[in-house]
DNA sequence: ATGAAAGCGCTAACAG
DNA sequence: CTGTTAGCGCTTTCAT
């Protein structure tokens, strides 16, 4: 009885081959190769030399089965082809690869896929841990994830059950809106995230809250007609602004909850023959690569750190000496004033 | 002697549990669950029911070890956080996830990492196959990959040894340049890719060739001062154009080999108080998400298909009935004329 | 159509 | 410090 021959793959050296070559047992090879204690330096050297000669690499599947660890982690994102998520994934991958982990990227564009991921994550034993980025998880999905026992970290939102890395989204909405209000704007439109998602995804809501609070402080009433969803896309931003400009009393400033929606907004405004910021100010969130080029005022978040910090938290959890308690890290944000925001029409510049 | 207890993970049902529950042997469970022939329909149903009841999922590491297949594939890209690569990865992931493969994303930002990937890919047995996207592989690296025996597909470049999906980059350079020439431009700058990479990465070279050929056909001499590297980044594009505009005889049109560099170019031109396209025309390559918003003329490539087609080719290779010979797929490109290109100054519009 | 048995290649108690 | 001995959980001959 022999193993099925994976036709394409040539024979590789096994731990037994190395053991024979080095004149020791397989167990010693295993210990020597993994820098475990209790191996004589001379033995270790001999084993390593033999391994080198035979081009030996431990078969990850065999070690995984035997050791119960995969040295792989999953990064789950709603989609990968947006600026924000690709930055987060990139930053996480860099840290994880450095620490010797394989990175499985899982996109969950539909609720069904998201659920499938949550259900399988724990049961499947494919990974040692998961980083969950901005997934609108239902309470029972969070429960399932917790019960499955997979070590996990969330990025972008907080569950209370996993370590997390977030920004203060209420503050983001507040700071941005206040900037606009400070410039004399009294009609401030808001382009929020997706409205049709049945699940509670907290980021847009939190920013919305900040927006409304800022308005209230100024004694301004929130106007539902000035709150439109832009679905976090360029196109969505464009459409949202178009409908706002059609209002009898259109906004003189617009806050988009992402830079990409803000780009769409700028385009729509200019397409009407209006100027930014003379006629309408536009403010985004993120500090996208192109925000500077587009001269877009925005609230910067340290996107790469959303990924790298999550990765580090997870590694700590996986390799933790048992010592550290779960951390909730909050990353700072910063208003970056550029040329897309200016005094409200009819206001003297400050 | 018992296996190391991965403290966090609760007990899961094993194949033996299901076998007991269904009153059959483990072998039958294995066959039933994988839709193998030679299982009585009634038995299969009974096994599936038992599996369902016990929430059984085969441990991937155990199957991998026993079967020699991982049902995972690696997608290797230079970096993940650029528009192009994140689109390719996203498209590949969608197809692969659909086919039941795990997707490992590997970025190779440095030559060292790239080499490490190539060396390990075959030896490591972590994946059944690899998709190699736009990696500037040295001939010996390609050799190593071929010898390692991993099934592979290349996207963006062709090796002759693996199936590939590419676009005609010479044509891209030629079509773009011809468009500019047709508008009466005689000084056409070129912002190419990275120049400092010691390896031969063919994409920029091919496009450069198309550019030069188009120039020649028009009887124009190539001017080295008009060929600058922009490193495929916004910033690089900006700097490249700045230096061109400083020339005694500056270009009236610029072809950037990526839209992102083109965005930088537009910004630099405007920063000088010049207008696009009245003073300088700008043309990009890709049809980036924001190209339409920016009203950028560009040569569109079907980026998502670079990823999805590569994925499909790889799946065919992995699951191939042995029938199909390696394919080299060439994807179509298309000039998309928008507002960033116009007649050369002093030319009547056509 | 089903079961028994022999591994896949490695790790980790245990004993020395 | 090192070797022996059992597995990890599944797949696959081979025999029935």
PDB file of C-alpha atoms in Angstrom, chain B residues 6 28 64-65 87 104 108 177 187 220 258 271 284 286 289 302 308 328 342 344:
ATOM      1  CA  UNK B   6      -4.913  22.880  21.126  1.00  0.00           C
ATOM      2  CA  UNK B  28     -17.322   4.209   3.626  1.00  0.00           C
ATOM      3  CA  UNK B  64      -4.128  16.786   2.830  1.00  0.00           C
ATOM      4  CA  UNK B  65      -1.601  14.510   4.387  1.00  0.00           C
ATOM      5  CA  UNK B  87      -8.387  43.740  -8.701  1.00  0.00           C
ATOM      6  CA  UNK B 104      -3.104  32.129  -0.051  1.00  0.00           C
ATOM      7  CA  UNK B 108       6.855  39.676  -2.836  1.00  0.00           C
ATOM      8  CA  UNK B 177       0.944  56.649 -28.936  1.00  0.00           C
ATOM      9  CA  UNK B 187       6.560  65.750 -28.676  1.00  0.00           C
ATOM     10  CA  UNK B 220       9.678  60.951 -35.304  1.00  0.00           C
ATOM     11  CA  UNK B 258      -0.555  53.267 -15.771  1.00  0.00           C
ATOM     12  CA  UNK B 271       0.153  72.661 -10.619  1.00  0.00           C
ATOM     13  CA  UNK B 284      -3.033  56.409 -19.216  1.00  0.00           C
ATOM     14  CA  UNK B 286      -5.665  50.419 -17.237  1.00  0.00           C
ATOM     15  CA  UNK B 289     -11.909  52.987 -11.220  1.00  0.00           C
ATOM     16  CA  UNK B 302      -9.814  43.718 -18.589  1.00  0.00           C
ATOM     17  CA  UNK B 308     -10.315  35.158 -13.153  1.00  0.00           C
ATOM     18  CA  UNK B 328      -1.760  31.112 -23.535  1.00  0.00           C
ATOM     19  CA  UNK B 342      -6.981  66.741 -27.381  1.00  0.00           C
ATOM     20  CA  UNK B 344      -1.828  69.482 -30.125  1.00  0.00           C
TER      21      UNK B 344
END
